[in-house]
Amino acid sequence: MNKEYSNSKELSTEYLITRHSLKPESGVVGSEKYPGITEEGVELARERGVDLLANIEKSRPGTIVWFGGVTNEIRTCSTMQVYIDSIKEMIVQNETLDIVVLGRKEITQERKFGPTRSIEQLTKIIIEKPEYKFVIGIPLLIKELTIRRWFDEEGRPKEYALGLLKRAGGNQAKIIELWLQDSMEGKSSPTAQEQAEEFSKGLVRMEEFIKKFIHDRDVKIVVVGQTSELVAYLVNTIPEQDLQEAYRASGNKPFEETEMMIVSKSGDKIKVSFRGHEYEKSHR
């Protein structure tokens, strides 16, 4: 057991969950280095990287921060990589920070090195420096975070998804509004509740994975997702009236690019921080 944590407050788990950054629209050229997002999107993600680093700096010594969960959409992977790269740059520039960034390049020169073996190698490094906070930049595709429920086995949008898109005229906010309404009336497939449950399973799976190797530290897990999954998770985690108020305060926009919610678990409580407000409930 790490002495820093023995006789201290209960260990915590925190998810730092953001939407992906700006994707190229018609006629807009995407980033060459970070495919799937625009150059403006790269800068936007760098700005969010500043917020993420500020969060990490406030954590206890020994905290593990895993930049870990992405979907099968390249824009989520590229957004995550911008976060990792920008935070690494800021840490290198500020040599006084007690934060170490580790990725596959820092642990091995072997080309074929799976996530489990990588974490095993990282564990050895982490144990040797209990006074440091560690950023692990090894993102993984988490199937529960994807929007696969909207597609058939051949990858084609299901009939409901096509109909929803047509009804909303392609407007993202309207799509979410109609989907949530259909979910409450039992007319959608998937429902928001089903999508939220799937998303929650993905978060739990990530936590269980990292804690197989590192079980005596505070853990933060960074996730980059897509709008419908993030909204579904919020709808099923915080009171509806609070969510509606948060939306109204932001012009009824369900989730801005790189916007972040923070989900904290400690004991039997789960706390969600979103748009300047905090919501708490029991999760057991």
mmCIF file of C-alpha atoms in Angstrom:
data_model
loop_
_atom_site.group_PDB
_atom_site.id
_atom_site.type_symbol
_atom_site.label_atom_id
_atom_site.label_comp_id
_atom_site.label_asym_id
_atom_site.label_seq_id
_atom_site.Cartn_x
_atom_site.Cartn_y
_atom_site.Cartn_z
ATOM 1 C CA MET A 1 0.000 0.000 0.000
ATOM 2 C CA ASN A 2 1.247 3.458 -0.856
ATOM 3 C CA LYS A 3 2.023 5.267 2.439
ATOM 4 C CA GLU A 4 0.661 8.493 0.957
ATOM 5 C CA TYR A 5 -2.781 6.953 0.975
ATOM 6 C CA SER A 6 -2.711 4.819 4.103
ATOM 7 C CA ASN A 7 -4.627 6.397 6.978
ATOM 8 C CA SER A 8 -6.023 9.000 4.573
ATOM 9 C CA LYS A 9 -9.461 9.718 3.183
ATOM 10 C CA GLU A 10 -11.184 7.148 0.993
ATOM 11 C CA LEU A 11 -9.805 6.640 -2.483
ATOM 12 C CA SER A 12 -11.745 8.321 -5.264
ATOM 13 C CA THR A 13 -12.469 7.752 -8.931
ATOM 14 C CA GLU A 14 -13.164 10.657 -11.269
ATOM 15 C CA TYR A 15 -14.162 10.668 -14.934
ATOM 16 C CA LEU A 16 -13.287 13.732 -17.008
ATOM 17 C CA ILE A 17 -15.653 13.336 -19.946
ATOM 18 C CA THR A 18 -15.648 15.621 -22.982
ATOM 19 C CA ARG A 19 -17.225 15.753 -26.374
ATOM 20 C CA HIS A 20 -14.878 15.540 -29.363
ATOM 21 C CA SER A 21 -13.552 18.728 -30.966
ATOM 22 C CA LEU A 22 -14.711 20.445 -34.175
ATOM 23 C CA LYS A 23 -15.039 18.111 -37.144
ATOM 24 C CA PRO A 24 -14.601 19.239 -40.759
ATOM 25 C CA GLU A 25 -17.838 20.299 -42.410
ATOM 26 C CA SER A 26 -18.381 20.554 -46.169
ATOM 27 C CA GLY A 27 -15.552 22.502 -47.793
ATOM 28 C CA VAL A 28 -13.440 22.661 -44.622
ATOM 29 C CA VAL A 29 -10.020 20.989 -44.644
ATOM 30 C CA GLY A 30 -9.205 18.888 -41.619
ATOM 31 C CA SER A 31 -5.956 18.772 -39.665
ATOM 32 C CA GLU A 32 -3.202 16.712 -41.263
ATOM 33 C CA LYS A 33 -1.677 15.726 -37.919
ATOM 34 C CA TYR A 34 -4.995 15.110 -36.174
ATOM 35 C CA PRO A 35 -7.428 13.639 -38.730
ATOM 36 C CA GLY A 36 -11.133 14.029 -38.175
ATOM 37 C CA ILE A 37 -10.939 17.492 -36.598
ATOM 38 C CA THR A 38 -10.156 20.924 -38.036
ATOM 39 C CA GLU A 39 -7.178 23.137 -37.228
ATOM 40 C CA GLU A 40 -9.592 25.300 -35.262
ATOM 41 C CA GLY A 41 -10.646 22.122 -33.512
ATOM 42 C CA VAL A 42 -7.031 21.399 -32.613
ATOM 43 C CA GLU A 43 -6.716 24.796 -30.938
ATOM 44 C CA LEU A 44 -10.018 24.271 -29.138
ATOM 45 C CA ALA A 45 -8.788 20.933 -27.812
ATOM 46 C CA ARG A 46 -5.541 22.549 -26.666
ATOM 47 C CA GLU A 47 -7.590 25.028 -24.652
ATOM 48 C CA ARG A 48 -9.425 22.154 -22.996
ATOM 49 C CA GLY A 49 -6.037 20.603 -22.313
ATOM 50 C CA VAL A 50 -5.261 23.600 -20.088
ATOM 51 C CA ASP A 51 -8.394 22.848 -18.041
ATOM 52 C CA LEU A 52 -7.503 19.183 -17.791
ATOM 53 C CA LEU A 53 -4.002 19.975 -16.576
ATOM 54 C CA ALA A 54 -5.414 22.381 -13.959
ATOM 55 C CA ASN A 55 -7.616 19.560 -12.688
ATOM 56 C CA ILE A 56 -4.647 17.199 -12.513
ATOM 57 C CA GLU A 57 -2.527 19.742 -10.631
ATOM 58 C CA LYS A 58 -5.153 19.920 -7.871
ATOM 59 C CA SER A 59 -5.128 16.154 -7.305
ATOM 60 C CA ARG A 60 -3.248 14.343 -4.547
ATOM 61 C CA PRO A 61 0.324 13.075 -5.028
ATOM 62 C CA GLY A 62 0.260 9.580 -6.465
ATOM 63 C CA THR A 63 -2.924 10.135 -8.482
ATOM 64 C CA ILE A 64 -3.154 8.171 -11.729
ATOM 65 C CA VAL A 65 -4.714 9.981 -14.708
ATOM 66 C CA TRP A 66 -5.527 7.685 -17.622
ATOM 67 C CA PHE A 67 -6.304 9.368 -20.934
ATOM 68 C CA GLY A 68 -8.100 6.247 -21.878
ATOM 69 C CA GLY A 69 -11.543 6.078 -23.505
ATOM 70 C CA VAL A 70 -12.442 6.863 -27.112
ATOM 71 C CA THR A 71 -15.026 5.667 -29.632
ATOM 72 C CA ASN A 72 -14.561 4.217 -33.105
ATOM 73 C CA GLU A 73 -14.858 7.714 -34.627
ATOM 74 C CA ILE A 74 -11.443 9.145 -35.552
ATOM 75 C CA ARG A 75 -12.411 12.602 -34.275
ATOM 76 C CA THR A 76 -12.598 11.262 -30.717
ATOM 77 C CA CYS A 77 -9.159 9.646 -31.058
ATOM 78 C CA SER A 78 -7.600 12.810 -32.477
ATOM 79 C CA THR A 79 -9.186 15.006 -29.807
ATOM 80 C CA MET A 80 -7.751 12.723 -27.128
ATOM 81 C CA GLN A 81 -4.320 12.833 -28.750
ATOM 82 C CA VAL A 82 -4.351 16.646 -28.757
ATOM 83 C CA TYR A 83 -5.120 16.551 -25.027
ATOM 84 C CA ILE A 84 -2.196 14.205 -24.400
ATOM 85 C CA ASP A 85 0.262 16.118 -26.601
ATOM 86 C CA SER A 86 -0.663 19.553 -25.266
ATOM 87 C CA ILE A 87 -0.485 18.476 -21.627
ATOM 88 C CA LYS A 88 2.876 16.848 -22.211
ATOM 89 C CA GLU A 89 4.165 20.068 -23.793
ATOM 90 C CA MET A 90 2.956 22.169 -20.853
ATOM 91 C CA ILE A 91 4.517 19.814 -18.323
ATOM 92 C CA VAL A 92 7.858 19.819 -20.153
ATOM 93 C CA GLN A 93 7.821 23.633 -20.183
ATOM 94 C CA ASN A 94 7.109 23.748 -16.452
ATOM 95 C CA GLU A 95 9.779 21.577 -14.885
ATOM 96 C CA THR A 96 8.488 22.221 -11.362
ATOM 97 C CA LEU A 97 5.310 20.198 -11.878
ATOM 98 C CA ASP A 98 5.247 16.863 -10.036
ATOM 99 C CA ILE A 99 3.600 15.149 -12.988
ATOM 100 C CA VAL A 100 5.043 12.430 -15.216
ATOM 101 C CA VAL A 101 3.550 11.655 -18.653
ATOM 102 C CA LEU A 102 3.909 8.078 -19.832
ATOM 103 C CA GLY A 103 2.822 6.441 -23.087
ATOM 104 C CA ARG A 104 3.903 3.433 -25.118
ATOM 105 C CA LYS A 105 7.019 5.260 -26.327
ATOM 106 C CA GLU A 106 8.131 5.854 -22.746
ATOM 107 C CA ILE A 107 7.868 2.215 -21.729
ATOM 108 C CA THR A 108 8.982 0.144 -24.687
ATOM 109 C CA GLN A 109 10.533 0.266 -28.103
ATOM 110 C CA GLU A 110 8.682 -2.882 -29.168
ATOM 111 C CA ARG A 111 6.113 -2.293 -31.868
ATOM 112 C CA LYS A 112 3.693 -4.979 -30.749
ATOM 113 C CA PHE A 113 2.831 -4.203 -27.167
ATOM 114 C CA GLY A 114 -0.766 -4.670 -26.000
ATOM 115 C CA PRO A 115 -2.566 -2.523 -23.411
ATOM 116 C CA THR A 116 -2.371 -5.115 -20.630
ATOM 117 C CA ARG A 117 1.408 -5.529 -20.930
ATOM 118 C CA SER A 118 1.804 -1.759 -21.229
ATOM 119 C CA ILE A 119 -0.081 -1.210 -17.963
ATOM 120 C CA GLU A 120 2.029 -3.887 -16.264
ATOM 121 C CA GLN A 121 5.186 -2.036 -17.283
ATOM 122 C CA LEU A 122 3.720 1.289 -16.217
ATOM 123 C CA THR A 123 2.845 -0.131 -12.799
ATOM 124 C CA LYS A 124 6.501 -0.859 -12.123
ATOM 125 C CA ILE A 125 7.448 2.717 -12.959
ATOM 126 C CA ILE A 126 4.625 4.196 -10.882
ATOM 127 C CA ILE A 127 5.425 2.193 -7.739
ATOM 128 C CA GLU A 128 8.965 3.573 -7.764
ATOM 129 C CA LYS A 129 7.735 7.212 -7.570
ATOM 130 C CA PRO A 130 4.820 7.430 -5.103
ATOM 131 C CA GLU A 131 5.203 11.204 -4.724
ATOM 132 C CA TYR A 132 4.434 11.887 -8.399
ATOM 133 C CA LYS A 133 1.164 12.129 -10.305
ATOM 134 C CA PHE A 134 1.146 10.058 -13.471
ATOM 135 C CA VAL A 135 -0.558 10.814 -16.772
ATOM 136 C CA ILE A 136 -0.963 7.627 -18.822
ATOM 137 C CA GLY A 137 -1.474 8.447 -22.485
ATOM 138 C CA ILE A 138 -2.672 5.108 -23.841
ATOM 139 C CA PRO A 139 -6.204 5.598 -25.241
ATOM 140 C CA LEU A 140 -8.312 2.532 -26.000
ATOM 141 C CA LEU A 141 -11.448 2.065 -28.064
ATOM 142 C CA ILE A 142 -14.233 1.226 -25.600
ATOM 143 C CA LYS A 143 -17.108 -0.396 -27.471
ATOM 144 C CA GLU A 144 -19.703 0.663 -24.872
ATOM 145 C CA LEU A 145 -18.892 4.311 -25.601
ATOM 146 C CA THR A 146 -19.654 4.017 -29.315
ATOM 147 C CA ILE A 147 -22.929 4.802 -31.082
ATOM 148 C CA ARG A 148 -23.195 1.257 -32.477
ATOM 149 C CA ARG A 149 -26.797 0.882 -31.262
ATOM 150 C CA TRP A 150 -27.813 3.343 -33.989
ATOM 151 C CA PHE A 151 -26.544 1.041 -36.757
ATOM 152 C CA ASP A 152 -27.308 -2.460 -37.994
ATOM 153 C CA GLU A 153 -24.781 -5.291 -38.209
ATOM 154 C CA GLU A 154 -23.586 -4.052 -41.602
ATOM 155 C CA GLY A 155 -22.911 -0.550 -40.282
ATOM 156 C CA ARG A 156 -25.929 1.094 -41.907
ATOM 157 C CA PRO A 157 -28.099 3.561 -39.929
ATOM 158 C CA LYS A 158 -31.235 1.928 -38.574
ATOM 159 C CA GLU A 159 -34.647 3.047 -39.774
ATOM 160 C CA TYR A 160 -35.300 5.039 -36.600
ATOM 161 C CA ALA A 161 -31.987 6.915 -36.940
ATOM 162 C CA LEU A 162 -32.738 7.884 -40.538
ATOM 163 C CA GLY A 163 -36.228 9.024 -39.617
ATOM 164 C CA LEU A 164 -34.952 11.069 -36.689
ATOM 165 C CA LEU A 165 -32.404 12.815 -38.894
ATOM 166 C CA LYS A 166 -35.115 13.680 -41.415
ATOM 167 C CA ARG A 167 -37.533 14.973 -38.762
ATOM 168 C CA ALA A 168 -34.847 17.205 -37.241
ATOM 169 C CA GLY A 169 -33.680 18.537 -40.600
ATOM 170 C CA GLY A 170 -30.117 17.612 -39.668
ATOM 171 C CA ASN A 171 -30.095 20.014 -36.688
ATOM 172 C CA GLN A 172 -28.025 18.473 -33.869
ATOM 173 C CA ALA A 173 -29.911 20.117 -30.989
ATOM 174 C CA LYS A 174 -33.268 19.152 -32.520
ATOM 175 C CA ILE A 175 -32.121 15.563 -33.021
ATOM 176 C CA ILE A 176 -31.309 15.289 -29.313
ATOM 177 C CA GLU A 177 -34.566 16.976 -28.295
ATOM 178 C CA LEU A 178 -36.695 14.657 -30.428
ATOM 179 C CA TRP A 179 -34.736 11.575 -29.356
ATOM 180 C CA LEU A 180 -35.183 12.336 -25.645
ATOM 181 C CA GLN A 181 -38.887 12.934 -26.192
ATOM 182 C CA ASP A 182 -39.242 9.679 -28.132
ATOM 183 C CA SER A 183 -37.312 7.863 -25.389
ATOM 184 C CA MET A 184 -39.744 9.023 -22.708
ATOM 185 C CA GLU A 185 -42.641 7.835 -24.881
ATOM 186 C CA GLY A 186 -40.983 4.505 -25.668
ATOM 187 C CA LYS A 187 -40.774 5.273 -29.385
ATOM 188 C CA SER A 188 -36.999 5.326 -29.902
ATOM 189 C CA SER A 189 -34.452 2.611 -30.536
ATOM 190 C CA PRO A 190 -32.165 2.888 -28.713
ATOM 191 C CA THR A 191 -33.736 4.761 -25.814
ATOM 192 C CA ALA A 192 -31.713 7.298 -23.868
ATOM 193 C CA GLN A 193 -31.822 4.992 -20.841
ATOM 194 C CA GLU A 194 -30.400 2.075 -22.843
ATOM 195 C CA GLN A 195 -27.642 4.281 -24.215
ATOM 196 C CA ALA A 196 -26.846 5.647 -20.743
ATOM 197 C CA GLU A 197 -26.635 2.146 -19.269
ATOM 198 C CA GLU A 198 -24.269 1.095 -22.045
ATOM 199 C CA PHE A 199 -22.116 4.187 -21.491
ATOM 200 C CA SER A 200 -22.009 3.529 -17.730
ATOM 201 C CA LYS A 201 -20.858 -0.035 -18.352
ATOM 202 C CA GLY A 202 -17.984 1.325 -20.431
ATOM 203 C CA LEU A 203 -16.903 3.659 -17.626
ATOM 204 C CA VAL A 204 -17.012 0.847 -15.077
ATOM 205 C CA ARG A 205 -15.050 -1.469 -17.389
ATOM 206 C CA MET A 206 -12.319 1.141 -17.729
ATOM 207 C CA GLU A 207 -12.134 1.625 -13.974
ATOM 208 C CA GLU A 208 -11.955 -2.113 -13.342
ATOM 209 C CA PHE A 209 -9.222 -2.491 -15.960
ATOM 210 C CA ILE A 210 -6.906 0.160 -14.517
ATOM 211 C CA LYS A 211 -7.518 -0.965 -10.912
ATOM 212 C CA LYS A 212 -6.430 -4.502 -11.706
ATOM 213 C CA PHE A 213 -2.929 -3.088 -11.833
ATOM 214 C CA ILE A 214 -3.105 0.080 -9.718
ATOM 215 C CA HIS A 215 -5.549 -0.363 -6.856
ATOM 216 C CA ASP A 216 -4.205 1.878 -4.057
ATOM 217 C CA ARG A 217 -4.340 5.298 -5.735
ATOM 218 C CA ASP A 218 -6.863 7.945 -6.664
ATOM 219 C CA VAL A 219 -7.770 7.473 -10.321
ATOM 220 C CA LYS A 220 -8.925 9.939 -12.959
ATOM 221 C CA ILE A 221 -10.060 8.644 -16.348
ATOM 222 C CA VAL A 222 -10.350 10.949 -19.362
ATOM 223 C CA VAL A 223 -13.000 10.012 -21.927
ATOM 224 C CA VAL A 224 -13.823 11.584 -25.300
ATOM 225 C CA GLY A 225 -17.284 10.735 -26.563
ATOM 226 C CA GLN A 226 -20.099 11.782 -28.885
ATOM 227 C CA THR A 227 -23.153 13.916 -28.253
ATOM 228 C CA SER A 228 -25.972 11.379 -27.949
ATOM 229 C CA GLU A 229 -24.096 9.172 -25.473
ATOM 230 C CA LEU A 230 -23.006 12.108 -23.307
ATOM 231 C CA VAL A 231 -26.501 13.586 -23.226
ATOM 232 C CA ALA A 232 -28.071 10.201 -22.456
ATOM 233 C CA TYR A 233 -25.686 9.724 -19.547
ATOM 234 C CA LEU A 234 -26.502 13.197 -18.183
ATOM 235 C CA VAL A 235 -30.268 12.690 -18.556
ATOM 236 C CA ASN A 236 -30.096 9.489 -16.529
ATOM 237 C CA THR A 237 -27.719 10.860 -13.898
ATOM 238 C CA ILE A 238 -29.003 14.306 -12.908
ATOM 239 C CA PRO A 239 -32.591 15.537 -12.341
ATOM 240 C CA GLU A 240 -34.416 16.444 -15.557
ATOM 241 C CA GLN A 241 -35.331 19.967 -14.387
ATOM 242 C CA ASP A 242 -31.679 20.707 -13.577
ATOM 243 C CA LEU A 243 -30.563 19.489 -16.994
ATOM 244 C CA GLN A 244 -33.201 21.592 -18.741
ATOM 245 C CA GLU A 245 -32.040 24.659 -16.819
ATOM 246 C CA ALA A 246 -28.420 23.963 -17.782
ATOM 247 C CA TYR A 247 -29.449 23.672 -21.431
ATOM 248 C CA ARG A 248 -31.462 26.889 -21.366
ATOM 249 C CA ALA A 249 -28.484 28.749 -19.871
ATOM 250 C CA SER A 250 -26.420 27.669 -22.879
ATOM 251 C CA GLY A 251 -28.903 28.418 -25.637
ATOM 252 C CA ASN A 252 -30.390 24.912 -25.630
ATOM 253 C CA LYS A 253 -27.152 23.428 -26.942
ATOM 254 C CA PRO A 254 -26.843 19.891 -25.516
ATOM 255 C CA PHE A 255 -23.054 19.600 -25.640
ATOM 256 C CA GLU A 256 -20.503 21.962 -27.144
ATOM 257 C CA GLU A 257 -17.334 20.639 -28.797
ATOM 258 C CA THR A 258 -14.787 19.648 -26.086
ATOM 259 C CA GLU A 259 -17.266 20.657 -23.358
ATOM 260 C CA MET A 260 -16.545 18.719 -20.194
ATOM 261 C CA MET A 261 -18.516 17.114 -17.402
ATOM 262 C CA ILE A 262 -16.782 15.693 -14.350
ATOM 263 C CA VAL A 263 -18.193 12.593 -12.671
ATOM 264 C CA SER A 264 -16.769 11.797 -9.226
ATOM 265 C CA LYS A 265 -17.276 8.568 -7.284
ATOM 266 C CA SER A 266 -16.466 8.289 -3.591
ATOM 267 C CA GLY A 267 -18.029 5.713 -1.306
ATOM 268 C CA ASP A 268 -21.702 5.325 -2.236
ATOM 269 C CA LYS A 269 -21.979 8.798 -3.770
ATOM 270 C CA ILE A 270 -21.684 9.983 -7.339
ATOM 271 C CA LYS A 271 -21.334 13.679 -8.119
ATOM 272 C CA VAL A 272 -21.694 15.254 -11.555
ATOM 273 C CA SER A 273 -20.251 18.697 -12.294
ATOM 274 C CA PHE A 274 -21.657 20.299 -15.437
ATOM 275 C CA ARG A 275 -21.873 23.928 -16.580
ATOM 276 C CA GLY A 276 -20.990 25.373 -13.198
ATOM 277 C CA HIS A 277 -23.390 23.235 -11.169
ATOM 278 C CA GLU A 278 -22.995 20.061 -9.111
ATOM 279 C CA TYR A 279 -25.517 17.237 -8.735
ATOM 280 C CA GLU A 280 -25.164 14.348 -6.280
ATOM 281 C CA LYS A 281 -26.895 11.017 -5.741
ATOM 282 C CA SER A 282 -26.247 7.503 -4.496
ATOM 283 C CA HIS A 283 -24.912 5.051 -7.086
ATOM 284 C CA ARG A 284 -25.353 1.814 -5.138
#
